[in-house]
Amino acid sequence: MNTLTDRYVWAAARNVPEVQRAEFANELRERIGDESDALIASGHSPADAEVAALTDLGDPAALAAHYVDRPLHLIGPRYFLTWWRLLKLLLVVVLPIATAAVLLAQLLSGDAVGQAIGESIATGISIAVHLGFWTTLVFAIIERSPSTVKVEIWTPEQLPQVPDAGRSHWLSDLIASAVFLVFFAGAIIWQQFFSVYADDAGQPIPLLDPELWSFWLPYFLVLIALELLFAIAVYTWGWNWWLVGANVVLNVAFAVPALWLFLTGRLFNEDYLDAAGWPWAEAGGIIATIIAVMFVVIPTWDVAEGIIKTVRGRGATRVTAAV
Amino acid sequence: MNTDETTAGHLQELRRGTVVLACLVRLRTPDYGYALLESLNELGITVDANTLYPLLRRLEKQGLLTSEWNTDDARPRKFYRTSATGEQLAGALTTDWRRLDDALTRLTTGDER
């Protein structure tokens, strides 16, 4: 029958690399023996002494890790920050793009909107789990590999900008943009299923032409997702000329197709217009003109606002520097 | 965290390096783990077995100690002895220890200039 010491030594030694195992087991036997002897000398019975000595040693796996300098953490201080920065970057950049791409692919392949959204959310969660797992696995292996991998050296250029008074303003901008964009995307999807008018079969008549789902409405939904990323970029870095450029591109990408679809009569659903009794006499022309002008004015204003904020931001930086 | 814990933590940090130095000096005459533990504690250099045994292993791996199994007794024991490199390190550590002691003495008596 194996003694408690045998069992303890075996349990500890299996956590040690094989080449060191025999030596380690002998060292441990010596230590347990000497510590038990000391307890016996101070009046314990041999059985009590063995139990007390082993209890004192604690968990064999922890003891072995301590002996061979193996880390008892998944990712230690040396790699933690690199791991954390990379994981945040992946979750912020890869996750939304991949999820949006899945959504677009689902919509283009003609799936129902609700199903496409459901599936892209499920895929998004799965992508997030994969990103977290594989990144952590790689770092856990690096942590345990004997050769030291060069960690990115920190330099002063990596210092973030000090948040100034304008910064809190950026946050409210971000929240406003996010709420508006989510509402807008929701409205595009909502109008497909709910309408003030119903056809003879009692089905709702969508406001927008349902044929647009083959390409243009998914396109606009992806643009909305990109606008959301853009709003986050503005919040993160503040306005600069690169973001002004991106803002121009996004606005043109939105306004030009929307205006073109509207002017060629493909934006709104004919059935809906009929049900609403369009055109409403002389008012019709005026309303159409107002809508067309809005497609031009709103993006122009958005671009101008970005430029104004960038110029002001530059001014504020100069003032701060002068002080 | 209470004061006792804070004190214990700082004392542990202060002693950490001194245990290495004490081992290197004490093991000029070869000895095994438990005997070393006893003799250091008798001298007033308090060290825990959970610290000392892994430390001996690490010092051996760094070539500061050499070891030999003694099988004369019923229980085989690993005897450690300070190596030549270990001796050099002990010298360097002792010099630094003296320097720190002098500096602290000057600091507390107030004639640091």
PDB file of C-alpha atoms in Angstrom, chain A residues 5 9 22-38 53 57 67, chain B residues 31-37 52-53 56 67-71 73-80:
ATOM      1  CA  THR A   5       3.936  10.602   1.179  1.00  0.00           C
ATOM      2  CA  VAL A   9       5.175  12.932  -4.206  1.00  0.00           C
ATOM      3  CA  ALA A  22      13.232  11.785 -10.365  1.00  0.00           C
ATOM      4  CA  GLU A  23      15.455  14.421  -8.755  1.00  0.00           C
ATOM      5  CA  PHE A  24      12.441  16.482  -7.727  1.00  0.00           C
ATOM      6  CA  ALA A  25      10.743  13.435  -6.153  1.00  0.00           C
ATOM      7  CA  ASN A  26      13.867  12.657  -4.109  1.00  0.00           C
ATOM      8  CA  GLU A  27      14.155  16.246  -2.926  1.00  0.00           C
ATOM      9  CA  LEU A  28      10.518  16.246  -1.915  1.00  0.00           C
ATOM     10  CA  ARG A  29      10.841  12.933  -0.018  1.00  0.00           C
ATOM     11  CA  GLU A  30      13.821  14.363   1.856  1.00  0.00           C
ATOM     12  CA  ARG A  31      11.853  17.470   2.770  1.00  0.00           C
ATOM     13  CA  ILE A  32       8.721  15.587   3.893  1.00  0.00           C
ATOM     14  CA  GLY A  33      10.843  13.115   5.872  1.00  0.00           C
ATOM     15  CA  ASP A  34      12.828  15.814   7.661  1.00  0.00           C
ATOM     16  CA  GLU A  35       9.746  17.872   8.436  1.00  0.00           C
ATOM     17  CA  SER A  36       7.877  14.790   9.761  1.00  0.00           C
ATOM     18  CA  ASP A  37      10.869  13.827  11.918  1.00  0.00           C
ATOM     19  CA  ALA A  38      10.939  17.299  13.427  1.00  0.00           C
ATOM     20  CA  ALA A  53       3.776  17.904   7.228  1.00  0.00           C
ATOM     21  CA  LEU A  57       3.111  21.710   2.071  1.00  0.00           C
ATOM     22  CA  TYR A  67       9.556  24.655  -7.334  1.00  0.00           C
TER      23      TYR A  67
ATOM     24  CA  ASP B  31      24.538  21.129   4.232  1.00  0.00           C
ATOM     25  CA  TYR B  32      21.048  19.878   3.346  1.00  0.00           C
ATOM     26  CA  GLY B  33      17.777  21.780   3.241  1.00  0.00           C
ATOM     27  CA  TYR B  34      16.289  21.116   6.652  1.00  0.00           C
ATOM     28  CA  ALA B  35      19.554  21.622   8.563  1.00  0.00           C
ATOM     29  CA  LEU B  36      20.100  24.914   6.712  1.00  0.00           C
ATOM     30  CA  LEU B  37      16.574  26.031   7.578  1.00  0.00           C
ATOM     31  CA  LEU B  52      13.920  28.126   1.105  1.00  0.00           C
ATOM     32  CA  TYR B  53      13.525  24.823  -0.788  1.00  0.00           C
ATOM     33  CA  LEU B  56      17.960  26.349  -3.210  1.00  0.00           C
ATOM     34  CA  SER B  67      24.845  19.747  -4.999  1.00  0.00           C
ATOM     35  CA  GLU B  68      25.596  16.158  -4.159  1.00  0.00           C
ATOM     36  CA  TRP B  69      23.370  13.360  -2.866  1.00  0.00           C
ATOM     37  CA  ASN B  70      24.494  11.907   0.446  1.00  0.00           C
ATOM     38  CA  THR B  71      23.252   8.340   0.904  1.00  0.00           C
ATOM     39  CA  ASP B  73      21.855   7.884   6.212  1.00  0.00           C
ATOM     40  CA  ALA B  74      18.614   5.914   5.810  1.00  0.00           C
ATOM     41  CA  ARG B  75      17.139   8.939   4.054  1.00  0.00           C
ATOM     42  CA  PRO B  76      19.089  10.216   1.024  1.00  0.00           C
ATOM     43  CA  ARG B  77      19.752  13.928   1.392  1.00  0.00           C
ATOM     44  CA  LYS B  78      20.842  16.545  -1.107  1.00  0.00           C
ATOM     45  CA  PHE B  79      23.828  18.521   0.181  1.00  0.00           C
ATOM     46  CA  TYR B  80      24.366  21.974  -1.263  1.00  0.00           C
TER      47      TYR B  80
END
